[in-house]
Coordinates of C-alpha atoms (C1' of nucleotides) in Angstrom, one line a residue:
Chain Y
M1 CA -8.9 -90.7 69.4
L2 CA -8.8 -92.5 72.6
S3 CA -5.4 -92.7 73.9
K4 CA -3.4 -95.9 74.6
K5 CA -2.9 -94.8 78.0
T6 CA -6.9 -94.6 78.5
K7 CA -7.2 -97.8 76.7
Y8 CA -4.7 -99.7 78.8
G9 CA -5.9 -97.9 82.1
L10 CA -9.4 -99.1 81.6
K11 CA -8.2 -102.6 80.6
A12 CA -6.2 -102.8 83.8
L13 CA -8.9 -101.5 86.1
T14 CA -11.4 -104.0 84.6
F15 CA -8.8 -106.5 85.4
I16 CA -8.2 -105.7 88.9
A17 CA -11.9 -105.5 89.5
R18 CA -12.4 -109.1 88.1
S19 CA -9.7 -110.5 90.2
G20 CA -12.1 -109.8 93.0
S21 CA -9.7 -110.9 95.6
D22 CA -8.3 -109.0 98.5
T23 CA -4.6 -109.5 97.5
P24 CA -3.2 -106.9 95.1
V25 CA -2.6 -107.7 91.6
Q26 CA 0.8 -107.0 90.3
V27 CA 1.5 -105.1 87.1
G28 CA 3.4 -108.1 85.6
E29 CA 0.4 -110.2 85.6
I30 CA -1.7 -107.4 84.1
A31 CA 0.7 -106.8 81.5
R32 CA 1.2 -110.2 80.5
E33 CA -2.6 -111.1 80.5
E34 CA -3.6 -107.9 78.8
Q35 CA -0.7 -107.5 76.4
I36 CA 0.2 -104.1 77.7
P37 CA 4.0 -103.1 77.8
Q38 CA 4.8 -103.4 81.5
K39 CA 6.8 -100.1 82.0
F40 CA 3.9 -98.3 80.3
L41 CA 1.5 -99.9 82.4
E42 CA 3.3 -99.1 85.7
S43 CA 3.1 -95.3 84.9
I44 CA -0.4 -95.6 84.1
L45 CA -1.3 -97.4 87.5
L46 CA 0.6 -94.9 89.3
S47 CA -1.2 -92.1 88.0
L48 CA -4.7 -93.9 89.1
R49 CA -2.9 -94.5 92.5
K50 CA -2.0 -90.9 92.9
T51 CA -5.7 -89.9 92.4
G52 CA -6.8 -92.4 94.7
I53 CA -8.6 -94.7 92.4
L54 CA -6.3 -97.4 93.2
G55 CA -4.3 -98.2 96.2
S56 CA -0.7 -99.9 96.1
K57 CA 1.6 -102.1 98.4
K58 CA 5.1 -102.2 97.9
G59 CA 7.8 -104.8 98.1
K60 CA 7.5 -108.3 97.5
H61 CA 4.0 -109.5 97.1
G62 CA 2.8 -106.0 96.5
G63 CA 0.6 -104.7 93.7
Y64 CA -2.3 -102.7 93.2
Y65 CA -5.9 -103.1 94.4
L66 CA -9.3 -100.7 94.2
R67 CA -9.9 -98.4 96.9
K68 CA -13.5 -98.6 96.4
D69 CA -16.2 -101.1 95.4
P70 CA -16.1 -101.4 91.4
S71 CA -19.9 -100.3 91.7
E72 CA -18.7 -96.9 92.9
V73 CA -16.0 -96.2 90.5
F74 CA -17.6 -94.0 87.9
M75 CA -16.3 -93.4 84.5
T76 CA -16.4 -89.7 84.8
E77 CA -13.6 -90.0 87.3
V78 CA -11.8 -92.7 85.5
M79 CA -11.7 -90.8 82.1
R80 CA -10.8 -87.6 83.3
V81 CA -7.7 -89.1 85.1
L82 CA -7.0 -91.1 82.2
E83 CA -8.1 -88.9 79.2
G84 CA -8.3 -85.7 80.6
P85 CA -11.2 -83.1 80.1
I86 CA -14.3 -84.6 78.9
A87 CA -15.0 -81.7 77.1
M88 CA -13.7 -81.4 73.4
V89 CA -13.0 -77.7 74.1
P90 CA -11.5 -76.1 77.1
C91 CA -14.3 -73.3 77.1
V92 CA -17.1 -75.6 77.7
S93 CA -15.0 -77.9 80.1
L94 CA -16.5 -78.1 83.8
N95 CA -13.5 -79.1 85.6
F96 CA -10.9 -77.7 83.3
Y97 CA -12.5 -74.4 82.1
E98 CA -10.4 -72.1 80.1
K99 CA -11.4 -69.2 77.8
C100 CA -10.6 -69.6 74.3
D101 CA -8.3 -67.0 73.2
D102 CA -9.4 -66.6 69.6
C103 CA -12.9 -66.4 70.3
P104 CA -14.1 -62.9 71.6
D105 CA -17.7 -63.9 72.6
E106 CA -18.7 -67.2 73.9
D107 CA -22.4 -66.8 74.1
R108 CA -22.4 -66.0 70.4
C109 CA -20.0 -69.2 69.4
S110 CA -21.6 -71.7 67.6
V111 CA -18.7 -74.1 68.1
N112 CA -19.2 -73.6 72.1
K113 CA -23.0 -74.4 71.8
L114 CA -22.5 -77.6 69.7
M115 CA -19.8 -78.7 72.0
I116 CA -21.9 -78.1 75.3
Q117 CA -24.3 -80.7 73.7
V118 CA -21.6 -83.1 73.2
R119 CA -20.2 -82.9 76.4
D120 CA -23.5 -83.2 78.3
S121 CA -24.3 -86.6 76.3
T122 CA -20.9 -88.0 76.9
L123 CA -21.2 -87.1 80.3
E124 CA -24.4 -88.7 80.8
V125 CA -23.0 -91.9 79.7
F126 CA -19.9 -91.9 82.0
K127 CA -22.0 -90.8 84.9
N128 CA -24.2 -93.8 84.3
T129 CA -21.3 -96.2 84.0
T130 CA -19.2 -97.8 86.7
L131 CA -16.3 -100.1 86.6
K132 CA -18.5 -102.7 87.9
D133 CA -20.4 -102.3 84.5
L134 CA -17.1 -102.8 82.5
S135 CA -16.2 -106.0 84.6
D136 CA -19.4 -107.6 84.5
R137 CA -19.4 -108.3 80.7
Chain B
M1 CA -9.7 -82.6 72.1
L2 CA -11.1 -80.7 69.1
S3 CA -8.5 -79.8 66.4
K4 CA -8.2 -76.2 65.4
K5 CA -9.1 -77.3 61.9
T6 CA -12.5 -78.5 63.0
K7 CA -13.0 -75.3 65.0
Y8 CA -12.0 -73.1 62.1
G9 CA -13.9 -75.2 59.8
L10 CA -17.4 -74.8 61.9
K11 CA -16.7 -71.1 62.1
A12 CA -16.1 -70.6 58.6
L13 CA -19.1 -72.6 57.5
T14 CA -21.3 -70.9 60.0
F15 CA -20.1 -67.4 58.7
I16 CA -20.9 -68.8 55.1
A17 CA -24.3 -69.8 55.9
R18 CA -24.9 -66.3 57.9
S19 CA -23.9 -64.4 54.8
G20 CA -27.1 -65.9 53.1
S21 CA -26.6 -64.3 49.9
D22 CA -26.0 -66.1 46.6
T23 CA -22.5 -64.5 45.8
P24 CA -19.5 -66.7 47.1
V25 CA -17.7 -65.8 50.3
Q26 CA -14.0 -65.2 50.0
V27 CA -11.6 -66.9 52.3
G28 CA -9.6 -63.4 53.1
E29 CA -13.1 -62.1 54.4
I30 CA -13.8 -65.1 56.5
A31 CA -10.1 -65.4 57.7
R32 CA -10.2 -61.5 58.8
E33 CA -13.8 -61.8 60.5
E34 CA -13.0 -64.8 62.3
Q35 CA -9.5 -64.4 63.0
I36 CA -8.1 -67.4 61.2
P37 CA -4.8 -67.7 59.5
Q38 CA -5.7 -67.2 55.9
K39 CA -3.5 -70.0 54.5
F40 CA -4.5 -72.5 57.1
L41 CA -8.3 -71.6 56.2
E42 CA -7.7 -72.2 52.5
S43 CA -6.6 -75.9 52.9
I44 CA -9.6 -76.5 55.3
L45 CA -12.4 -74.9 52.9
L46 CA -10.5 -77.0 50.1
S47 CA -11.3 -80.2 51.9
L48 CA -14.9 -79.2 52.6
R49 CA -15.3 -78.5 48.7
K50 CA -13.8 -81.7 47.9
T51 CA -16.3 -83.4 50.0
G52 CA -19.1 -81.8 48.3
I53 CA -20.1 -79.6 51.4
L54 CA -18.9 -76.5 49.7
G55 CA -18.6 -75.2 46.1
S56 CA -16.4 -72.7 44.8
K57 CA -15.7 -70.4 42.1
K58 CA -12.2 -69.5 41.1
G59 CA -10.6 -66.2 39.9
K60 CA -11.6 -62.7 40.5
H61 CA -15.0 -62.3 42.6
G62 CA -14.6 -66.1 43.4
G63 CA -15.2 -67.7 46.6
Y64 CA -17.2 -70.4 48.3
Y65 CA -20.5 -71.3 48.9
L66 CA -22.8 -73.8 50.5
R67 CA -24.2 -76.3 48.1
K68 CA -27.1 -77.3 50.3
D69 CA -29.5 -75.3 52.3
P70 CA -27.9 -75.2 55.7
S71 CA -30.6 -77.1 57.3
E72 CA -29.8 -80.1 55.3
V73 CA -25.8 -80.1 56.3
F74 CA -25.8 -82.2 59.3
M75 CA -23.1 -82.3 61.7
T76 CA -22.3 -86.0 61.4
E77 CA -21.0 -85.2 57.7
V78 CA -19.1 -82.0 58.7
M79 CA -17.5 -83.6 61.7
R80 CA -16.5 -86.8 59.8
V81 CA -14.8 -84.7 57.1
L82 CA -13.0 -81.9 59.5
E83 CA -12.4 -84.2 62.6
G84 CA -12.3 -87.7 61.1
P85 CA -14.0 -90.6 62.8
I86 CA -16.8 -90.0 65.4
A87 CA -15.9 -93.0 67.5
M88 CA -13.0 -92.7 69.9
V89 CA -11.7 -96.1 68.6
P90 CA -11.6 -97.7 65.4
C91 CA -13.3 -100.9 66.3
V92 CA -16.3 -99.2 67.1
S93 CA -16.3 -96.9 64.2
L94 CA -19.4 -97.2 61.8
N95 CA -17.7 -95.4 58.8
F96 CA -14.0 -96.2 59.6
Y97 CA -14.1 -99.6 61.2
E98 CA -10.7 -101.4 61.9
K99 CA -10.2 -104.2 64.2
C100 CA -7.8 -103.6 67.2
D101 CA -4.5 -105.3 66.6
D102 CA -4.0 -105.6 70.6
C103 CA -7.5 -106.9 71.3
P104 CA -8.2 -110.6 70.7
D105 CA -12.2 -110.7 71.4
E106 CA -14.2 -107.5 70.7
D107 CA -17.1 -108.8 72.2
R108 CA -15.5 -109.6 75.6
C109 CA -13.6 -105.9 75.5
S110 CA -14.9 -103.6 78.1
V111 CA -13.7 -100.5 76.3
N112 CA -15.3 -101.5 73.1
K113 CA -18.5 -101.7 74.9
L114 CA -18.1 -98.3 76.6
M115 CA -17.1 -96.4 73.5
I116 CA -20.0 -97.7 71.4
Q117 CA -22.4 -96.1 74.2
V118 CA -20.4 -92.9 73.8
R119 CA -20.3 -93.1 70.1
D120 CA -24.0 -93.3 70.0
S121 CA -24.7 -90.7 72.4
T122 CA -22.3 -88.2 70.3
L123 CA -23.8 -89.4 66.9
E124 CA -27.2 -88.6 68.4
V125 CA -26.3 -85.0 68.8
F126 CA -24.7 -84.7 65.4
K127 CA -27.6 -86.4 63.8
N128 CA -30.1 -83.8 65.0
T129 CA -27.8 -80.6 64.5
T130 CA -27.6 -78.9 61.4
L131 CA -25.6 -76.1 60.1
K132 CA -28.9 -74.2 60.3
D133 CA -28.8 -74.5 63.9
L134 CA -25.3 -73.2 64.4
S135 CA -25.7 -70.1 62.3
D136 CA -29.2 -69.4 64.0
R137 CA -27.8 -68.6 67.3
Chain C
dG1 C1' -3.0 -58.3 29.7
dC2 C1' -3.4 -57.7 34.6
dA3 C1' -5.5 -58.4 38.9
dA4 C1' -7.5 -61.0 42.5
dT5 C1' -8.9 -65.3 43.6
dT6 C1' -9.0 -70.4 44.2
dC7 C1' -5.7 -74.6 44.1
dC8 C1' -2.0 -77.5 44.9
dT9 C1' 2.7 -79.2 46.7
dA10 C1' 6.0 -79.0 49.9
dC11 C1' 8.1 -77.9 54.1
dT12 C1' 8.7 -76.8 59.0
dA13 C1' 8.4 -76.1 64.2
dA14 C1' 6.4 -77.5 68.2
dA15 C1' 3.6 -80.4 70.8
dT16 C1' 2.0 -85.0 71.9
dC17 C1' 2.3 -90.0 72.1
dG18 C1' 4.0 -94.4 73.2
dA19 C1' 6.9 -96.0 75.0
dT20 C1' 12.0 -97.3 77.1
dA21 C1' 15.9 -96.8 80.5
dG22 C1' 17.8 -97.0 84.6
dG23 C1' 17.7 -97.1 89.2
dA24 C1' 15.9 -95.9 94.1
dT25 C1' 12.7 -97.3 97.5
dT26 C1' 10.2 -100.3 100.2
dA27 C1' 8.8 -104.8 102.2
dA28 C1' 8.7 -110.1 102.6
dT29 C1' 11.1 -114.0 103.5
dA30 C1' 15.0 -117.0 104.0
Chain O
dT1 C1' 20.8 -109.6 107.8
dA2 C1' 21.2 -110.3 102.9
dT3 C1' 18.2 -111.3 98.8
dT4 C1' 14.5 -110.9 96.1
dA5 C1' 10.7 -109.1 94.2
dA6 C1' 7.7 -105.7 93.9
dT7 C1' 6.4 -100.3 93.3
dC8 C1' 8.1 -95.8 92.5
dC9 C1' 10.5 -92.0 90.1
dT10 C1' 13.1 -89.4 86.8
dA11 C1' 14.9 -88.7 82.4
dT12 C1' 15.0 -89.6 77.5
dC13 C1' 13.6 -90.7 72.8
dG14 C1' 11.6 -91.5 68.2
dA15 C1' 7.5 -91.4 65.6
dT16 C1' 3.3 -89.1 64.7
dT17 C1' 0.3 -85.3 64.5
dT18 C1' -0.7 -80.5 64.6
dA19 C1' -0.8 -76.1 63.0
dG20 C1' 0.8 -73.6 60.3
dT21 C1' 4.0 -71.0 56.5
dA22 C1' 6.1 -70.6 51.4
dG23 C1' 5.6 -70.4 46.8
dG24 C1' 3.6 -70.5 43.0
dA25 C1' 0.2 -72.5 39.3
dA26 C1' -4.5 -72.2 37.4
dT27 C1' -8.4 -69.8 36.6
dT28 C1' -11.4 -65.9 36.1
dG29 C1' -13.5 -60.9 35.6
dC30 C1' -12.4 -56.9 33.9

DNA sequence: GCAATTCCTACTAAATCGATAGGATTAATA
DNA sequence: TATTAATCCTATCGATTTAGTAGGAATTGC
């Protein structure tokens, strides 16, 4: 299941990308338009800022803005920030690898092999989709 | 994240497929060999039986067996039983469709579009992988 | 009848999710 | 400089899900 955090995050990013203008977009506006609880959205945008996808301006007339062109914001990056590892098991994760405690031999593990395939096919989608693709349609 | 239930279930199915023989395989044996809590595994195999993937024999010398040849047990079926919907959001699920309450227009939803792609690519993997593939390697 | 097995129901501890609350900090502007 | 409006930060909380555990009923082979 996709978490609400990710769902809200993607919608917010799309909203910001669509706004186009240079002036930052405020949390309140996004929350209102996209029907997202404002306080929850605040924390989501904050994490997107901390990882460098968004920039922010504080104080009056502040808000959030994209730090790159939407066509350069890849879903691999966004999904890892919002949803965490793309792999379904840590032992096939490229960025968050961890050995399974219960699995003695990774090379002979049937789950491992299957999940590598799932990871690769999902990755392929995320690598080929940018925020521009999301906001265009 | 893949649930332990699914992981254990896949390992157990692989174990049964590898055993090859006609005599049913006992929960205790699988639990011991694959390091899975026995009582937990019982409930997992039970759900696989109820959906027709496994058959069982009760009483002494009882156990579980495959109802089809491993090459006919597709991961689509197994994953749906163990892990639930393959789609990451209900609004793109083929078998468990539900409209998003918070999303007024599905056709204009950027999340929707992205998740359809992820669903299709994952489905492609599961459609082309059978229990035979898992147990062969 | 006894032993070994699946089957069934109920319970529980821990983790995660989806928020909410309250205020500190910063910046524009009157 | 005071006010206002925004982001930033920390803490808390209820509900749900996960990963089991417990205990025994039902069934079968010997």
